[in-house]
mmCIF file of C-alpha atoms in Angstrom:
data_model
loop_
_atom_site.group_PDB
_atom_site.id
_atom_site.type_symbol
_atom_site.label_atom_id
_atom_site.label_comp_id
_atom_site.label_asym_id
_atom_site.label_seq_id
_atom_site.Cartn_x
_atom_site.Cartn_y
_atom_site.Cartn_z
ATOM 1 C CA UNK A 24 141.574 197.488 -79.460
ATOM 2 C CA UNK A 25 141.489 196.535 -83.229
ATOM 3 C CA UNK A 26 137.708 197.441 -84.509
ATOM 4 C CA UNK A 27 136.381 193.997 -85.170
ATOM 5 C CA UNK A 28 134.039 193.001 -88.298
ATOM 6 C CA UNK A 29 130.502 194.141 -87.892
ATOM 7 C CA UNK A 30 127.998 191.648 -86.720
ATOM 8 C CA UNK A 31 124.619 191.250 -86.133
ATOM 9 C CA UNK A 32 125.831 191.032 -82.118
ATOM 10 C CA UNK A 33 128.091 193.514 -81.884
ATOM 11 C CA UNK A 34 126.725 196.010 -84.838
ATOM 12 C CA UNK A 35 127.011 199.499 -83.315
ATOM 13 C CA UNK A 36 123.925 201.033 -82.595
ATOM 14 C CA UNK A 37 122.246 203.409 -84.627
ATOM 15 C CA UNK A 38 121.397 206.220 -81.935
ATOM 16 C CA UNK A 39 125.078 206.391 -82.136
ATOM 17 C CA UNK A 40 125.787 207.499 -85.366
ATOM 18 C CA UNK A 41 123.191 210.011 -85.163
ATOM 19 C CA UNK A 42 124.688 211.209 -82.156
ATOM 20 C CA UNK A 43 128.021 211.563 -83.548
ATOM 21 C CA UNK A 44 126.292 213.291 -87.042
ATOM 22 C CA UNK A 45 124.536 216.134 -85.024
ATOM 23 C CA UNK A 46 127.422 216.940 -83.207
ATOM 24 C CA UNK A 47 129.589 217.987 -86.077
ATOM 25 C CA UNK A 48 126.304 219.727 -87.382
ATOM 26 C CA UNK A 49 126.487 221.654 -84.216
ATOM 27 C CA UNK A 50 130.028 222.456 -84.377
ATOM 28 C CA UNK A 51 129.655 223.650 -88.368
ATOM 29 C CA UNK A 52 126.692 225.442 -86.760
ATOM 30 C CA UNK A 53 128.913 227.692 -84.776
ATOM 31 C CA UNK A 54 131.658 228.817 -87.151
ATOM 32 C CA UNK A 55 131.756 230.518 -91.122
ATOM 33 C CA UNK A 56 135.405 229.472 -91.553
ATOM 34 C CA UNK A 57 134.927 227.730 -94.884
ATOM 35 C CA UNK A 58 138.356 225.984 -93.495
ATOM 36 C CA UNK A 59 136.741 224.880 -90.789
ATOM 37 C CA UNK A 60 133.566 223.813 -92.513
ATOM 38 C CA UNK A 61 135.745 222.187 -95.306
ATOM 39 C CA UNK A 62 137.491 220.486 -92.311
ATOM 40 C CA UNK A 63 134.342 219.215 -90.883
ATOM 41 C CA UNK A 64 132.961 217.981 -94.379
ATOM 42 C CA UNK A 65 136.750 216.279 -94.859
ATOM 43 C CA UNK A 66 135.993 214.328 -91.591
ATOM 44 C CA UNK A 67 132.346 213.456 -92.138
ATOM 45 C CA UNK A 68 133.244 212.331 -95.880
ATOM 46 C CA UNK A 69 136.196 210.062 -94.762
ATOM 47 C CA UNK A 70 134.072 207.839 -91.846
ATOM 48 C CA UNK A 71 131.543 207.517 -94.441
ATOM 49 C CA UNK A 72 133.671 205.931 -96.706
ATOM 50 C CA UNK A 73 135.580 203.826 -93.277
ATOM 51 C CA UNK A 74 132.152 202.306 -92.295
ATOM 52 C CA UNK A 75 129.673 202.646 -94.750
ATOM 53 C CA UNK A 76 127.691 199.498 -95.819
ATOM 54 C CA UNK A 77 126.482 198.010 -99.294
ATOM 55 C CA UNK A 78 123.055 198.514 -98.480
ATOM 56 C CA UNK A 79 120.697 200.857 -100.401
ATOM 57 C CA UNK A 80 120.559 203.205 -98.253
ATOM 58 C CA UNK A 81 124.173 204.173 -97.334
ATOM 59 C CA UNK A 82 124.397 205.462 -100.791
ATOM 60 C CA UNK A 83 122.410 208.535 -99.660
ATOM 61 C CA UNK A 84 125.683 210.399 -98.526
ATOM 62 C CA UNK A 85 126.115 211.256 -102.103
ATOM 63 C CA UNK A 86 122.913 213.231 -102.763
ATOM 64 C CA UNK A 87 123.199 215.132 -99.638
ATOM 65 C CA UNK A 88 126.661 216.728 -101.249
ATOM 66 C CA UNK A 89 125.189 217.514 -104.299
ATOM 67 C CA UNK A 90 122.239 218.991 -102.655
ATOM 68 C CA UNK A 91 124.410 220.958 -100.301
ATOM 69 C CA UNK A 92 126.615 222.358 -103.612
ATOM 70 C CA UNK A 93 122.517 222.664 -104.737
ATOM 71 C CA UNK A 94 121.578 225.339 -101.792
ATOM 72 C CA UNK A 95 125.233 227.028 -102.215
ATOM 73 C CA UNK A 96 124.611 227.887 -105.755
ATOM 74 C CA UNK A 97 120.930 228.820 -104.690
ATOM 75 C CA UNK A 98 122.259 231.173 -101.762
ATOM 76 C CA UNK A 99 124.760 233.079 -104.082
ATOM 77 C CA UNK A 100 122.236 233.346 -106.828
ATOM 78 C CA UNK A 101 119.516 234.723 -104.411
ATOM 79 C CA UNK A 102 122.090 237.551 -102.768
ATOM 80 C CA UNK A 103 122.927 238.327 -106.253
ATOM 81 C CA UNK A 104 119.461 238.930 -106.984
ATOM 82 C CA UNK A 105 117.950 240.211 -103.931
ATOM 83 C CA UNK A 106 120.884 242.453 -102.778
ATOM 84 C CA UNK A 107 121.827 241.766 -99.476
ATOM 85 C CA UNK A 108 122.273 244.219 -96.344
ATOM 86 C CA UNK A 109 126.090 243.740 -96.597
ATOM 87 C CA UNK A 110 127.867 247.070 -97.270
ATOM 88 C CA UNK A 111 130.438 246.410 -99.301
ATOM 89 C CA UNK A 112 132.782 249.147 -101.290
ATOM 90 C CA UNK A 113 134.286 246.561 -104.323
ATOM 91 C CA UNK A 114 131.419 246.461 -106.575
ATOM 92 C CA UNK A 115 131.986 243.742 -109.286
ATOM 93 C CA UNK A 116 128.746 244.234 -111.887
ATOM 94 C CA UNK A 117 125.068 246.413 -111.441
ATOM 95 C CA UNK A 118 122.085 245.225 -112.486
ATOM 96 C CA UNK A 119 119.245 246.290 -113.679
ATOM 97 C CA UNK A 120 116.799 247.463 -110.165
ATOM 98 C CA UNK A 121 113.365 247.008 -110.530
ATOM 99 C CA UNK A 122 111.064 249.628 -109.269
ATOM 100 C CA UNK A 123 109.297 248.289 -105.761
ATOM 101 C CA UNK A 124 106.264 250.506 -103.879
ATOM 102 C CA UNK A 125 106.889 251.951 -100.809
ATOM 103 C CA UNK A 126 105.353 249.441 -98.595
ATOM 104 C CA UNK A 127 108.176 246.744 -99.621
ATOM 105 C CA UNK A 128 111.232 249.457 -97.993
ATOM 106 C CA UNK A 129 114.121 247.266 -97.581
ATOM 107 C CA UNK A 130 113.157 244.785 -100.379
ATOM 108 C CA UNK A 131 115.271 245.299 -103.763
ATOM 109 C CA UNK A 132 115.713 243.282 -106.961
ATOM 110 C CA UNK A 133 118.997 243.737 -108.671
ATOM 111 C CA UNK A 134 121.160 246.396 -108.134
ATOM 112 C CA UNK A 135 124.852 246.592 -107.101
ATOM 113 C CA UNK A 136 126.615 242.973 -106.366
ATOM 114 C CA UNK A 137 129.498 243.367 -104.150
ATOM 115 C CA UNK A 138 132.080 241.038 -103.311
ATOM 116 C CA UNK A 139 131.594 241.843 -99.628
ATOM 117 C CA UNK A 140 128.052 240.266 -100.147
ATOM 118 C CA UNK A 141 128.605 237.520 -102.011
ATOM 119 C CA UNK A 142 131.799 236.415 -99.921
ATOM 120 C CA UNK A 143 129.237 236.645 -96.892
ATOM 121 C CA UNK A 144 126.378 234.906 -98.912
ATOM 122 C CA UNK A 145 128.807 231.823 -99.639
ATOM 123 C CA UNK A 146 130.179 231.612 -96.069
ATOM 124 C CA UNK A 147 126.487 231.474 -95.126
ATOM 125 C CA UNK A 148 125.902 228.345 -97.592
ATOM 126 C CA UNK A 149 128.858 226.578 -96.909
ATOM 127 C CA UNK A 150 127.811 226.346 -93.359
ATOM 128 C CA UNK A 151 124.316 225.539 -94.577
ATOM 129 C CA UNK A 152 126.005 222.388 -96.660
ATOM 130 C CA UNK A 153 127.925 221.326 -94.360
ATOM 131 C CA UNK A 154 124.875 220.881 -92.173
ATOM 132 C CA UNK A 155 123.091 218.779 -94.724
ATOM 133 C CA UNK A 156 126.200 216.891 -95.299
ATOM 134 C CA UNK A 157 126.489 216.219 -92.011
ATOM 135 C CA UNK A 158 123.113 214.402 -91.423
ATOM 136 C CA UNK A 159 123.403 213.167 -94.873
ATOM 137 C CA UNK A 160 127.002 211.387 -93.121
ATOM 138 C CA UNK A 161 124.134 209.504 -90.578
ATOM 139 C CA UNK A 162 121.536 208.413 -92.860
ATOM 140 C CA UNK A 163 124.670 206.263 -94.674
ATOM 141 C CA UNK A 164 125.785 205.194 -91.610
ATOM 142 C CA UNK A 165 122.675 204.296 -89.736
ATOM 143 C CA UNK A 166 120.523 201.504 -90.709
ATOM 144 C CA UNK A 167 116.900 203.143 -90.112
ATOM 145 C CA UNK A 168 115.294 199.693 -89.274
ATOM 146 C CA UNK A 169 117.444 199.203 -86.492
ATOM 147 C CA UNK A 170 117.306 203.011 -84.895
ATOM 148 C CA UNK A 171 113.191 201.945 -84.874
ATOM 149 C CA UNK A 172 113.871 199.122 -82.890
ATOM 150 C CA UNK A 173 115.509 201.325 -79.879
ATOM 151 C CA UNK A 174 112.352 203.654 -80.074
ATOM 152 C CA UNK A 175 110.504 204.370 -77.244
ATOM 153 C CA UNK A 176 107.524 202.543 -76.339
ATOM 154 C CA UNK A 177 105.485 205.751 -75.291
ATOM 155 C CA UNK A 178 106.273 206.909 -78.962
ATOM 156 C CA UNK A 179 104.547 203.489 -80.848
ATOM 157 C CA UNK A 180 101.928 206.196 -82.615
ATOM 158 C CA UNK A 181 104.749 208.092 -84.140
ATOM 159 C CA UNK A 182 106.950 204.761 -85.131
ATOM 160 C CA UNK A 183 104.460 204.755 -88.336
ATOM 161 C CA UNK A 184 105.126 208.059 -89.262
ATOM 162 C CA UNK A 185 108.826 207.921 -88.262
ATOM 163 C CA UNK A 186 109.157 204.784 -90.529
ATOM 164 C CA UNK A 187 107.843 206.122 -93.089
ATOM 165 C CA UNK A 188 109.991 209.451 -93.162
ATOM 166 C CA UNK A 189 113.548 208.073 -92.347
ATOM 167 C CA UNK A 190 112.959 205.737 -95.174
ATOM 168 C CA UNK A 191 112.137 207.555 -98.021
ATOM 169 C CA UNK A 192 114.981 209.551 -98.934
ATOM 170 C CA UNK A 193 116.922 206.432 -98.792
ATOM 171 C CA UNK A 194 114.809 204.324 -100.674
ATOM 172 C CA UNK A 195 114.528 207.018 -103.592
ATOM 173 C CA UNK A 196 118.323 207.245 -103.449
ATOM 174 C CA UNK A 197 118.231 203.484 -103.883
ATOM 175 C CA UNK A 198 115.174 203.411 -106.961
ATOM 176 C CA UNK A 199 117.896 206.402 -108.357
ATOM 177 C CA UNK A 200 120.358 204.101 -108.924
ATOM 178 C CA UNK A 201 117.978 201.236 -109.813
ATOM 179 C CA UNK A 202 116.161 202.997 -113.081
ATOM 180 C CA UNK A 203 119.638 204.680 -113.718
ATOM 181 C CA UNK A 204 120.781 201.296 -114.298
ATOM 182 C CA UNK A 205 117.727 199.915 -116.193
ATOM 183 C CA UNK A 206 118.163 203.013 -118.553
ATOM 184 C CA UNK A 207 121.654 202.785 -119.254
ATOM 185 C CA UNK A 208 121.123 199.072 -120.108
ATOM 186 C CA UNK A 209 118.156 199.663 -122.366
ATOM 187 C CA UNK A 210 120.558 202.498 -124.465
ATOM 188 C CA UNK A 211 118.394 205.316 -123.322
ATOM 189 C CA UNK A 212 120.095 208.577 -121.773
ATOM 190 C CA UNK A 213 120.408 208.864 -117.551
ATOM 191 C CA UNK A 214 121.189 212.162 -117.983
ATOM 192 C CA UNK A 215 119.071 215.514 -119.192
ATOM 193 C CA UNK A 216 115.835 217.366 -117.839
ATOM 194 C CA UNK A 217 113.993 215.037 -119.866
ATOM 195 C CA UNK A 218 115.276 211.901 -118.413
ATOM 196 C CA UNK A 219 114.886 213.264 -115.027
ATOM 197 C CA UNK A 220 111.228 213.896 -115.581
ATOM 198 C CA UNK A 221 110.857 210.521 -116.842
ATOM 199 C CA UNK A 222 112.547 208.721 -113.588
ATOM 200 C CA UNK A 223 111.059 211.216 -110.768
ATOM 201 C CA UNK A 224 107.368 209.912 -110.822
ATOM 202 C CA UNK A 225 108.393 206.539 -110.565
ATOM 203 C CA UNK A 226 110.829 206.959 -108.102
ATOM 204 C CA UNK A 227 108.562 208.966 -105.476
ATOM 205 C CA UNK A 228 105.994 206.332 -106.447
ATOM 206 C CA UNK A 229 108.171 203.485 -105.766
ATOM 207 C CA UNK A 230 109.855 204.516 -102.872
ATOM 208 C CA UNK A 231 106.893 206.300 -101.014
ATOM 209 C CA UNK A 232 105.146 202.589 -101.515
ATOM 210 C CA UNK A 233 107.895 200.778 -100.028
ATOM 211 C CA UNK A 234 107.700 203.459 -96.837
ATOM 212 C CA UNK A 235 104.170 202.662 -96.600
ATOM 213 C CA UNK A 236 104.636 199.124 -97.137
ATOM 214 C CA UNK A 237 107.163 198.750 -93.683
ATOM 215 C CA UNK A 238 104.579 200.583 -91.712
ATOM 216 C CA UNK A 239 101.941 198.470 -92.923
ATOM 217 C CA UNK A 240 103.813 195.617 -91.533
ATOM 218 C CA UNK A 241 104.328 197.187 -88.450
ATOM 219 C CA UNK A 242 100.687 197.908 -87.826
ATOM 220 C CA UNK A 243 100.050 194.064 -89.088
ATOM 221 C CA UNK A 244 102.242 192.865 -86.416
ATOM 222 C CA UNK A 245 100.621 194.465 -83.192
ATOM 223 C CA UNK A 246 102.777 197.678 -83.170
ATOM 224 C CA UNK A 247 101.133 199.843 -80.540
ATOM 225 C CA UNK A 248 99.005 197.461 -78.268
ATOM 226 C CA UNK A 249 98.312 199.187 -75.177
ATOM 227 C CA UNK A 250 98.144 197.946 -71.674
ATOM 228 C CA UNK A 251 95.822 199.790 -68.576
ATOM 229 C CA UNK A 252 97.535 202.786 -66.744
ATOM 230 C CA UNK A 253 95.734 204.868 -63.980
ATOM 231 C CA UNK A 254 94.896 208.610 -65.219
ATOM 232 C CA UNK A 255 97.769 210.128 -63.048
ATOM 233 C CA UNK A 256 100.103 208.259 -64.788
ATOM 234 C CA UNK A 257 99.426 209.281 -68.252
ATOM 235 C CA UNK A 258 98.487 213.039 -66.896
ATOM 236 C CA UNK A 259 102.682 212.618 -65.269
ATOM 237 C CA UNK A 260 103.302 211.092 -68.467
ATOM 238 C CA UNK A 261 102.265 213.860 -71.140
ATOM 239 C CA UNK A 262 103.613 216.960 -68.718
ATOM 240 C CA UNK A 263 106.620 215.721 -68.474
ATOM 241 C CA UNK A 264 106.837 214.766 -72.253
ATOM 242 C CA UNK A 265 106.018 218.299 -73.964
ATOM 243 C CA UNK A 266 107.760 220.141 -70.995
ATOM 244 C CA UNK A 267 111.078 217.809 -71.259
ATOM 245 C CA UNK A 268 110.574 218.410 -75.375
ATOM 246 C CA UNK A 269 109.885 221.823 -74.948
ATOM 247 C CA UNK A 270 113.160 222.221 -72.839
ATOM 248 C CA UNK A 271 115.403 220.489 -75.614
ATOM 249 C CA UNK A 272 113.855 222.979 -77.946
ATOM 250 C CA UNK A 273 114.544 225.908 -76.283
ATOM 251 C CA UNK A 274 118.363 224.230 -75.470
ATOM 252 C CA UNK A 275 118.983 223.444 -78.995
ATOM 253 C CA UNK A 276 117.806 226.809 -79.846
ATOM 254 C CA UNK A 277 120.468 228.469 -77.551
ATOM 255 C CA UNK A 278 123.704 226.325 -78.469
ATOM 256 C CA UNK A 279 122.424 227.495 -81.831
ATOM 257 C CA UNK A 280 122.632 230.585 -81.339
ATOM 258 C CA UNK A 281 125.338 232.635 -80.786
ATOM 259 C CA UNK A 282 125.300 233.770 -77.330
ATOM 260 C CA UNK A 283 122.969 231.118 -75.697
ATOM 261 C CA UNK A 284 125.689 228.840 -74.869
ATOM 262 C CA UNK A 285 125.898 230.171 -71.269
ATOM 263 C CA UNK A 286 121.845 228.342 -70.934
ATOM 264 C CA UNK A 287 121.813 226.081 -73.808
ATOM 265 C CA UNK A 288 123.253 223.431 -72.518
ATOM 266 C CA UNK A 289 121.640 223.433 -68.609
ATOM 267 C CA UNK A 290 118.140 223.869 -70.249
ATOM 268 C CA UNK A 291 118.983 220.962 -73.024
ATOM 269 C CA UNK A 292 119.926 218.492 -70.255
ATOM 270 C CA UNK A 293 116.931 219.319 -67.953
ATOM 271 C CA UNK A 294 114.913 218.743 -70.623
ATOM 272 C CA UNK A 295 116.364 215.137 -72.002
ATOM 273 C CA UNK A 296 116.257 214.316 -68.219
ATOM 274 C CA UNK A 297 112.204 214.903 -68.200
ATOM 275 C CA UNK A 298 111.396 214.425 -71.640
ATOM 276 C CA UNK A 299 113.282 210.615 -70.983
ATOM 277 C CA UNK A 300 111.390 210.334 -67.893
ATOM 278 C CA UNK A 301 108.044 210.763 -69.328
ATOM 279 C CA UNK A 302 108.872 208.355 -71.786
ATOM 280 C CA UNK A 303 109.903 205.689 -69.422
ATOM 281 C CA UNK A 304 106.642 206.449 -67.576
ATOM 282 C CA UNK A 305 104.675 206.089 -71.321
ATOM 283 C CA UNK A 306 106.569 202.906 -72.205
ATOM 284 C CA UNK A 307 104.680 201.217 -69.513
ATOM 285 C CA UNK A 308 101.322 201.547 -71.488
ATOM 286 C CA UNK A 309 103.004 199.710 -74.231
ATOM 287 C CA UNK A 310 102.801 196.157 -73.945
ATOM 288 C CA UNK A 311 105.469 194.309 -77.162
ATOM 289 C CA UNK A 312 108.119 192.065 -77.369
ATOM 290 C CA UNK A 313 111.855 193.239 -77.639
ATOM 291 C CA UNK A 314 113.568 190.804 -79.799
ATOM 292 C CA UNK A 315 117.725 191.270 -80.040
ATOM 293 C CA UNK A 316 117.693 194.309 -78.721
ATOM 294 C CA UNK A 317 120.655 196.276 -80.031
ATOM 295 C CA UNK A 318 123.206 197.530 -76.940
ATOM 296 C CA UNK A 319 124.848 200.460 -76.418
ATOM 297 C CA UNK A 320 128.571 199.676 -75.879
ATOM 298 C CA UNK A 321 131.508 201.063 -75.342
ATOM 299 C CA UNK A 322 131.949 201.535 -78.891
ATOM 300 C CA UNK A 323 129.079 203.204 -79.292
ATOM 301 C CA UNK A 324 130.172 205.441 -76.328
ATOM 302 C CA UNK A 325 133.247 206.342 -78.064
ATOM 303 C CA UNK A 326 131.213 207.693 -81.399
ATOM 304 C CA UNK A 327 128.676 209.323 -79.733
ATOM 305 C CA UNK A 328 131.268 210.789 -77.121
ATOM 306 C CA UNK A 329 133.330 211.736 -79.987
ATOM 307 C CA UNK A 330 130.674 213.791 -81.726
ATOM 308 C CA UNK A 331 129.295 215.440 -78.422
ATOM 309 C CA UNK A 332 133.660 216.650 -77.877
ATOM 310 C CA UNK A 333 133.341 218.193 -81.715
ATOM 311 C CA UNK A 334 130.501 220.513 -80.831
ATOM 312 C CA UNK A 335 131.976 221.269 -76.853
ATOM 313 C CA UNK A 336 135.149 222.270 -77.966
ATOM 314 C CA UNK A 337 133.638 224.459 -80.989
ATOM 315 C CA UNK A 338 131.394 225.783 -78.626
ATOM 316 C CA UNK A 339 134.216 226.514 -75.906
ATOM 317 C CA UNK A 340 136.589 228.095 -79.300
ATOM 318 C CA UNK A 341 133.894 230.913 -79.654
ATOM 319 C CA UNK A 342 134.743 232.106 -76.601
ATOM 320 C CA UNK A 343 138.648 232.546 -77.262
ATOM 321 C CA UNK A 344 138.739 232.455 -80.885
ATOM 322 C CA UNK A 345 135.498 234.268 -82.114
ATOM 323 C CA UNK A 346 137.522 236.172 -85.198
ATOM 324 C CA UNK A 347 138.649 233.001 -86.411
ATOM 325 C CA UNK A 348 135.441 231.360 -86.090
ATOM 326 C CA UNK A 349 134.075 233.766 -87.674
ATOM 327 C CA UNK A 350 136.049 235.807 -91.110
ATOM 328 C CA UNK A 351 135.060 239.384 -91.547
ATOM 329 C CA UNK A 352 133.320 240.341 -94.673
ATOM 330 C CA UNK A 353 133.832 244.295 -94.225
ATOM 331 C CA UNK A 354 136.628 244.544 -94.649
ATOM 332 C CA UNK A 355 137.654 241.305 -96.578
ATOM 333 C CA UNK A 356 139.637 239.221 -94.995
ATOM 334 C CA UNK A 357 141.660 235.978 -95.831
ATOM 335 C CA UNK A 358 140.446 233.142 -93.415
ATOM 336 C CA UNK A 359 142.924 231.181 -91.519
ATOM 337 C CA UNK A 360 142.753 227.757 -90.297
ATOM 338 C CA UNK A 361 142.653 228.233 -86.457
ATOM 339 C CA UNK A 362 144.841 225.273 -84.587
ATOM 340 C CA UNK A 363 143.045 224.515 -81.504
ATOM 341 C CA UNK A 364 139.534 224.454 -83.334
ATOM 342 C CA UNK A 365 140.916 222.562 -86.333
ATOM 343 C CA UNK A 366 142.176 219.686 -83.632
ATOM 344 C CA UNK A 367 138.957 219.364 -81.950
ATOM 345 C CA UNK A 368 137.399 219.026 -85.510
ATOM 346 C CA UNK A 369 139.639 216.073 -86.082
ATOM 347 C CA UNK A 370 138.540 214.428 -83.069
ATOM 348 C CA UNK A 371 135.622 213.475 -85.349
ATOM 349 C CA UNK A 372 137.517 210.775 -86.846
ATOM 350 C CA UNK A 373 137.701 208.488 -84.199
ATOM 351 C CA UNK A 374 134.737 206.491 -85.171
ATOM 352 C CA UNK A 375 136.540 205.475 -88.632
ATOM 353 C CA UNK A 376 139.130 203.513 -86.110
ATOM 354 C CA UNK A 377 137.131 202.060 -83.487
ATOM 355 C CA UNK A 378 133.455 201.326 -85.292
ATOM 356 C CA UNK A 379 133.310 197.946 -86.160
ATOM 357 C CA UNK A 380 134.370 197.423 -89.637
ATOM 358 C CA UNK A 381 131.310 196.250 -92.306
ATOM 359 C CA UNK A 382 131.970 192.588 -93.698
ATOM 360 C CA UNK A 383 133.095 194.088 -97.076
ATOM 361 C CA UNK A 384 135.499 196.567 -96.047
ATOM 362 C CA UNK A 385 137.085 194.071 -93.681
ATOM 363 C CA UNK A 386 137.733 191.969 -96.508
ATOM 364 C CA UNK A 387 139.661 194.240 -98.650
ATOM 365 C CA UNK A 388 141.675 195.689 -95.810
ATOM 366 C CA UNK A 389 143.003 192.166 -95.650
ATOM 367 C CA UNK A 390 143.866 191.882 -99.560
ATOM 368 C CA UNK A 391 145.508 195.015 -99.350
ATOM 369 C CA UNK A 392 147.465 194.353 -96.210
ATOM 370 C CA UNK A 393 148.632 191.082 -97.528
#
């Protein structure tokens, strides 16, 4: 049962991750407990640093928790500014209010700044963070090459375009690091507006070319030959597509929500059910060559699982536990770390335990055991 060193046979597959990633975003989708969140962050954070590689790319993680801290400052600043619809009776500082018309009604700039509202405007960007953090947690994990290679065949127009957008944040997180380092050698500062202006055109530059540069080769190699299929086919093909993507939509958009649970989920699995059939039906157009296939074992079944019984048992806490889940703001209230919820967070971690170990790691848990 001992997670075994990651190879190029039994690396887990990337579809896993992902799977694992969105379900803690769903979970930190249904809750402002900044415990919880905090909780959820604590989790993501710690099988990052269990599994994540030495390539490039996993060293996104990083700058998706200082752009989550980013949109938390940028939430507080904007309900300071912009008032919010909070009542709140402990007023902390007034600002100046500028004058609006009558056709902006509800609309104010400055004004009183309650704690009540900014409590509530930091709950609402901690849970916004925690979301980025979250897929930030599968971009470090998941080696975007090898999620392309378990696309679809029915989607071979939108590999290019996929390619090209799950690659460049990491490849500008990985040009980062590379000028940082050719900066700091030279004796010139990393650090300042000045030296970020400097470094930002040639990082977008560099790592929007390298996108460009893997889809290039993809198109070079024959990606997207198609074969003859009768008109009912395709006709079968594309209904069953938009409505199966159409139904995940309108799923997603209910477990989002706060009371579409009850339809969320029914109307989310119809929909995977048709939009996967219309792509098995579209994959036959597609003539190419699968070579090493990566499988989905039971490894991968245990991360994925383990992310899809994070969201579940958030999901099922809102129904017993919605105070908890949710602080009040008016009146304050001190938030408390609810036990069952906080459990089924924690069952989150089982992918730092049974993913296969990379090379590196493996190494130095054997130094440090001996």
């Amino acid at each position: 049962m001992r997670a075994p060193e990651a190879g190029r046979s039994n690396a887990l597959h990337a579809g896993a991750w992902w799977m694992w990633a969105l379900g803690l975003a769903v979970a930190a989708s249904r809750t402002t407990n900044p415990l919880l969140l905090g909780l959820l962050v604590g989790v993501a954070g710690y099988v990052v640093a269990a599994r994540r590689t030495d390539a490039p790319w996993a060293r996104s993680y990083g700058a998706f928790v200082k752009l989550g801290l980013a949109v938390i400052a940028i939430r507080l600043v904007f309900s300071v500014v912009l008032g919010s619809p909070i009542p709140g009776t402990h007023i902390l500082l007034t600002l100046p209010e500028v004058p609006l018309p009558d056709w902006a009604q509800g609309i104010r700039i400055g004004g009183r700044v309650s704690a009540e509202q900014l409590v509530f405007a930091l709950y609402d960007g901690v849970r916004l963070a925690t979301l980025l953090i979250c897929l930030g947690a599968a971009n470090a994990l998941a080696n975007p090459a090898r999620l392309l290679k378990s696309l679809p065949g029915a989607l071979y127009e939108a590999g290019v375009a996929v390619v090209v957008a799950m690659t460049f944040a990491p490849n500008m997180v990985a040009d980062v690091v590379r000028l940082r380092t050719a900066r700091r050698l030279r004796g010139r500062p990393t650090g300042g507006v000045k030296a970020v202006l400097q470094i930002g055109l040639p990082v977008l530059e560099g790592a929007l070319e390298r996108s460009v540069a893997v889809a290039a080769s993809m198109d070079a190699r024959g990606y997207g030959r198609t074969a003859q299929v009768p008109p009912a086919v395709r006709h079968t093909t594309t209904a069953l597509t938009l409505g199966g993507l159409l139904g995940v939509c309108a799923g997603s958009y209910g477990l989002l929500a706060a009371k579409g649970a009850g339809y969320g989920l029914p109307v989310l699995l119809g929909g995977f059910a048709a939009a996967a059939g219309g792509l098995w039906l579209g994959g036959r157009r597609q003539v190419r060559t699968r070579y090493r296939p990566d499988r989905w074992g039971a490894r991968a079944w245990l991360v994925a699982g383990s992310g899809v019984a994070v969201a579940v048992l958030m999901i099922r806490a809102g129904s017993y536990a919605p105070d908890a889940l949710h602080p009040g703001v008016v009146p304050l209230t001190t938030p408390v770390l609810p036990l069952w919820p906080a459990v089924g967070v924690l069952v989150g971690l089982l992918p730092a335990f049974v993913a296969p170990v990379p090379p590196a790691k493996e190494s130095s848990l054997k130094e440090s055991s001996s």
